[in-house]
Amino acid sequence: GQNIDQPTEMTATEGAIVQINCTYQTSGFNGLFWYQQHAGEAPTFLSYNVLDGLEEKGRFSSFLSRSKGYSYLLLKELQMKDSASYLCAVRGRNSNSGYALNFGKGTSLLVTP
Amino acid sequence: KAGVTQTPRYLIKTRGQQVTLSCSPISGHRSVSWYQQTPGQGLQFLFEYFSETQRNKGNFPGRFSGRQFSNSRSEMNVSTLELGDSALYLCASSSLGVAETQYFGPGTRLLVL
């Protein structure tokens, strides 16, 4: 089976840096994704890691350690519009032996002035 | 390119009824995956279709079914609706299936009374 854990809520100040952690257990690991979801909207793709290390994309960076089953999403220079839910998703084999994208329950980030 | 579209956006049904939801993927994408999102369980994988074939399915009862047409458009059907089926149903498309980044539609919000 698959198990994905991330904090339920986080609060940070505008202009600051925040790190959202994700730990996972999966069989047949084949990639980790981060998505952003604003209230009432669809998830939008932020980043993808399949090899260990850091991927940087503007104000957003994502890190992966496959041996530790651990990833984090780093958001720099926080803006009010970054207030959203951040979803960690792991691609791995599910109980039906196919590959599926399984999501954590999301971390609700509140950015305060 | 136009994004993923879903119809209808909102739906109210009563217990015991059935419902059909539609998803049109991004042009050129042949894979469509369906997810159920609820506050308690988060995003859960329902099934994936690729070139008109169900390629993978999650752990949902047989009341949940789907199909894909030759133009890659997909439909999802839920029969004998239960109150617990109230959720946001999201579809996502990708060019090669779960192996590639998935792009989400706006979702259909289903309320079962």
GROMACS .gro file of C-alpha atoms in nm:
model
  226
    1GLY     CA    1   0.000   0.000   0.000
    2GLN     CA    2   0.090   0.363   0.001
    3ASN     CA    3   0.111   0.609   0.286
    4ILE     CA    4   0.179   0.979   0.240
    5ASP     CA    5   0.210   1.217   0.533
    6GLN     CA    6   0.231   1.592   0.535
    7PRO     CA    7   0.140   1.853   0.798
    8THR     CA    8  -0.223   1.959   0.798
    9GLU     CA    9  -0.169   2.331   0.841
   10MET     CA   10   0.113   2.585   0.838
   11THR     CA   11   0.128   2.960   0.881
   12ALA     CA   12   0.402   3.191   0.756
   13THR     CA   13   0.461   3.560   0.708
   14GLU     CA   14   0.467   3.743   0.378
   15GLY     CA   15   0.823   3.767   0.246
   16ALA     CA   16   0.945   3.472   0.453
   17ILE     CA   17   1.050   3.120   0.353
   18VAL     CA   18   0.845   2.811   0.435
   19GLN     CA   19   0.926   2.442   0.398
   20ILE     CA   20   0.649   2.186   0.363
   21ASN     CA   21   0.757   1.830   0.434
   22CYS     CA   22   0.621   1.509   0.292
   23THR     CA   23   0.710   1.154   0.393
   24TYR     CA   24   0.593   0.854   0.203
   25GLN     CA   25   0.595   0.477   0.184
   26THR     CA   26   0.526   0.315  -0.148
   27SER     CA   27   0.610   0.018  -0.364
   28GLY     CA   28   0.754   0.074  -0.707
   29PHE     CA   29   0.834   0.443  -0.654
   30ASN     CA   30   0.825   0.623  -0.985
   31GLY     CA   31   0.819   0.994  -0.909
   32LEU     CA   32   0.694   1.257  -0.666
   33PHE     CA   33   0.484   1.560  -0.756
   34TRP     CA   34   0.382   1.876  -0.575
   35TYR     CA   35   0.056   2.048  -0.665
   36GLN     CA   36  -0.096   2.375  -0.545
   37GLN     CA   37  -0.469   2.401  -0.495
   38HIS     CA   38  -0.649   2.724  -0.415
   39ALA     CA   39  -0.987   2.693  -0.247
   40GLY     CA   40  -1.256   2.596  -0.494
   41GLU     CA   41  -1.009   2.545  -0.778
   42ALA     CA   42  -0.834   2.254  -0.946
   43PRO     CA   43  -0.483   2.146  -0.843
   44THR     CA   44  -0.208   2.298  -1.054
   45PHE     CA   45   0.130   2.133  -1.112
   46LEU     CA   46   0.428   2.283  -0.930
   47SER     CA   47   0.716   2.037  -0.946
   48TYR     CA   48   0.832   1.684  -1.019
   49ASN     CA   49   1.119   1.483  -0.870
   50VAL     CA   50   1.222   1.133  -0.966
   51LEU     CA   51   1.592   1.145  -0.874
   52ASP     CA   52   1.745   1.252  -0.543
   53GLY     CA   53   1.826   1.616  -0.507
   54LEU     CA   54   1.686   1.963  -0.544
   55GLU     CA   55   1.480   2.096  -0.832
   56GLU     CA   56   1.448   2.473  -0.845
   57LYS     CA   57   1.184   2.666  -1.032
   58GLY     CA   58   1.167   3.035  -0.951
   59ARG     CA   59   1.044   3.091  -0.596
   60PHE     CA   60   0.963   2.720  -0.559
   61SER     CA   61   1.208   2.435  -0.499
   62SER     CA   62   1.145   2.070  -0.430
   63PHE     CA   63   1.379   1.815  -0.277
   64LEU     CA   64   1.369   1.437  -0.282
   65SER     CA   65   1.548   1.166  -0.087
   66ARG     CA   66   1.431   0.826  -0.211
   67SER     CA   67   1.624   0.633   0.054
   68LYS     CA   68   1.448   0.827   0.330
   69GLY     CA   69   1.108   0.841   0.162
   70TYR     CA   70   1.115   1.217   0.210
   71SER     CA   71   1.048   1.528   0.011
   72TYR     CA   72   0.998   1.893   0.084
   73LEU     CA   73   0.863   2.191  -0.102
   74LEU     CA   74   1.038   2.520  -0.032
   75LEU     CA   75   0.860   2.846  -0.101
   76LYS     CA   76   1.067   3.164  -0.091
   77GLU     CA   77   0.965   3.529  -0.076
   78LEU     CA   78   0.614   3.432   0.026
   79GLN     CA   79   0.327   3.629  -0.122
   80MET     CA   80  -0.032   3.649  -0.003
   81LYS     CA   81  -0.142   3.462  -0.316
   82ASP     CA   82   0.062   3.161  -0.198
   83SER     CA   83  -0.208   3.091   0.060
   84ALA     CA   84  -0.338   2.758  -0.067
   85SER     CA   85  -0.329   2.385  -0.008
   86TYR     CA   86  -0.011   2.208  -0.118
   87LEU     CA   87  -0.050   1.846  -0.220
   88CYS     CA   88   0.229   1.591  -0.220
   89ALA     CA   89   0.163   1.307  -0.467
   90VAL     CA   90   0.363   0.990  -0.518
   91ARG     CA   91   0.350   0.768  -0.823
   92GLY     CA   92   0.383   0.403  -0.736
   93ARG     CA   93   0.225   0.064  -0.776
   94ASN     CA   94  -0.121   0.032  -0.626
   95SER     CA   95  -0.304  -0.278  -0.508
   96ASN     CA   96  -0.420  -0.352  -0.862
   97SER     CA   97  -0.055  -0.370  -0.975
   98GLY     CA   98  -0.078  -0.070  -1.201
   99TYR     CA   99   0.088   0.264  -1.147
  100ALA     CA  100  -0.123   0.536  -0.988
  101LEU     CA  101  -0.070   0.882  -0.848
  102ASN     CA  102  -0.156   0.883  -0.479
  103PHE     CA  103  -0.202   1.208  -0.295
  104GLY     CA  104  -0.141   1.318   0.060
  105LYS     CA  105  -0.425   1.505   0.229
  106GLY     CA  106  -0.257   1.836   0.166
  107THR     CA  107  -0.100   2.111   0.374
  108SER     CA  108  -0.307   2.424   0.409
  109LEU     CA  109  -0.067   2.721   0.406
  110LEU     CA  110  -0.180   3.058   0.536
  111VAL     CA  111   0.038   3.356   0.452
  112THR     CA  112  -0.015   3.650   0.686
  113PRO     CA  113   0.085   4.015   0.634
  114LYS     CA  114  -0.401   2.490  -2.593
  115ALA     CA  115  -0.733   2.469  -2.415
  116GLY     CA  116  -0.719   2.307  -2.075
  117VAL     CA  117  -0.908   2.012  -1.937
  118THR     CA  118  -1.281   2.075  -1.931
  119GLN     CA  119  -1.544   1.905  -1.719
  120THR     CA  120  -1.919   1.916  -1.734
  121PRO     CA  121  -2.134   1.980  -1.551
  122ARG     CA  122  -1.960   2.195  -1.292
  123TYR     CA  123  -2.226   2.143  -1.027
  124LEU     CA  124  -2.481   1.872  -0.976
  125ILE     CA  125  -2.741   1.786  -0.715
  126LYS     CA  126  -2.883   1.436  -0.701
  127THR     CA  127  -3.076   1.225  -0.452
  128ARG     CA  128  -2.981   0.892  -0.302
  129GLY     CA  129  -3.036   0.599  -0.533
  130GLN     CA  130  -3.005   0.799  -0.853
  131GLN     CA  131  -2.719   0.765  -1.097
  132VAL     CA  132  -2.498   1.033  -1.246
  133THR     CA  133  -2.268   1.070  -1.547
  134LEU     CA  134  -1.983   1.318  -1.550
  135SER     CA  135  -1.785   1.418  -1.857
  136CYS     CA  136  -1.424   1.514  -1.911
  137SER     CA  137  -1.251   1.645  -2.223
  138PRO     CA  138  -0.872   1.623  -2.201
  139ILE     CA  139  -0.614   1.860  -2.337
  140SER     CA  140  -0.583   1.815  -2.711
  141GLY     CA  141  -0.335   1.539  -2.788
  142HIS     CA  142  -0.354   1.382  -2.442
  143ARG     CA  143  -0.463   1.020  -2.452
  144SER     CA  144  -0.477   0.946  -2.081
  145VAL     CA  145  -0.757   1.052  -1.850
  146SER     CA  146  -0.756   0.982  -1.478
  147TRP     CA  147  -1.043   1.040  -1.239
  148TYR     CA  148  -1.018   1.138  -0.872
  149GLN     CA  149  -1.260   1.194  -0.588
  150GLN     CA  150  -1.178   1.474  -0.345
  151THR     CA  151  -1.343   1.505  -0.004
  152PRO     CA  152  -1.236   1.706   0.302
  153GLY     CA  153  -1.181   1.392   0.506
  154GLN     CA  154  -1.003   1.168   0.259
  155GLY     CA  155  -0.834   1.416   0.028
  156LEU     CA  156  -0.775   1.325  -0.335
  157GLN     CA  157  -0.833   0.957  -0.408
  158PHE     CA  158  -0.761   0.782  -0.735
  159LEU     CA  159  -1.061   0.625  -0.905
  160PHE     CA  160  -0.933   0.495  -1.240
  161GLU     CA  161  -0.729   0.575  -1.545
  162TYR     CA  162  -0.816   0.533  -1.911
  163PHE     CA  163  -0.569   0.527  -2.194
  164SER     CA  164  -0.663   0.479  -2.558
  165GLU     CA  165  -1.016   0.368  -2.463
  166THR     CA  166  -0.893   0.102  -2.218
  167GLN     CA  167  -0.906   0.111  -1.841
  168ARG     CA  168  -0.545   0.080  -1.747
  169ASN     CA  169  -0.565   0.104  -1.370
  170LYS     CA  170  -0.822   0.142  -1.097
  171GLY     CA  171  -0.829   0.244  -0.735
  172ASN     CA  172  -1.017   0.090  -0.445
  173PHE     CA  173  -1.370   0.207  -0.512
  174PRO     CA  174  -1.683  -0.009  -0.535
  175GLY     CA  175  -1.819  -0.127  -0.865
  176ARG     CA  176  -2.084   0.149  -0.855
  177PHE     CA  177  -1.811   0.370  -0.994
  178SER     CA  178  -1.735   0.306  -1.358
  179GLY     CA  179  -1.602   0.490  -1.655
  180ARG     CA  180  -1.523   0.477  -2.020
  181GLN     CA  181  -1.320   0.660  -2.279
  182PHE     CA  182  -1.412   0.738  -2.636
  183SER     CA  183  -1.197   0.736  -2.946
  184ASN     CA  184  -1.149   1.113  -2.922
  185SER     CA  185  -1.008   1.063  -2.568
  186ARG     CA  186  -1.308   1.221  -2.401
  187SER     CA  187  -1.405   1.028  -2.090
  188GLU     CA  188  -1.716   0.978  -1.886
  189MET     CA  189  -1.753   0.861  -1.530
  190ASN     CA  190  -2.070   0.703  -1.400
  191VAL     CA  191  -2.182   0.649  -1.042
  192SER     CA  192  -2.487   0.431  -0.991
  193THR     CA  193  -2.709   0.401  -0.684
  194LEU     CA  194  -2.577   0.720  -0.531
  195GLU     CA  195  -2.507   0.735  -0.159
  196LEU     CA  196  -2.474   1.040   0.064
  197GLY     CA  197  -2.103   0.968   0.097
  198ASP     CA  198  -2.056   1.015  -0.275
  199SER     CA  199  -2.090   1.389  -0.227
  200ALA     CA  200  -1.751   1.519  -0.337
  201LEU     CA  201  -1.554   1.710  -0.594
  202TYR     CA  202  -1.477   1.483  -0.888
  203LEU     CA  203  -1.166   1.581  -1.076
  204CYS     CA  204  -1.030   1.450  -1.397
  205ALA     CA  205  -0.674   1.492  -1.513
  206SER     CA  206  -0.515   1.434  -1.849
  207SER     CA  207  -0.161   1.358  -1.953
  208SER     CA  208   0.013   1.265  -2.274
  209LEU     CA  209   0.144   0.923  -2.171
  210GLY     CA  210  -0.059   0.839  -1.862
  211VAL     CA  211   0.052   0.830  -1.503
  212ALA     CA  212   0.414   0.841  -1.617
  213GLU     CA  213   0.374   1.204  -1.714
  214THR     CA  214   0.256   1.519  -1.541
  215GLN     CA  215  -0.119   1.528  -1.502
  216TYR     CA  216  -0.319   1.845  -1.565
  217PHE     CA  217  -0.645   1.883  -1.382
  218GLY     CA  218  -0.983   2.009  -1.491
  219PRO     CA  219  -1.195   2.240  -1.271
  220GLY     CA  220  -1.396   1.949  -1.134
  221THR     CA  221  -1.761   1.861  -1.092
  222ARG     CA  222  -1.903   1.924  -0.749
  223LEU     CA  223  -2.164   1.659  -0.673
  224LEU     CA  224  -2.406   1.691  -0.386
  225VAL     CA  225  -2.616   1.387  -0.296
  226LEU     CA  226  -2.922   1.458  -0.083
   0.00000   0.00000   0.00000
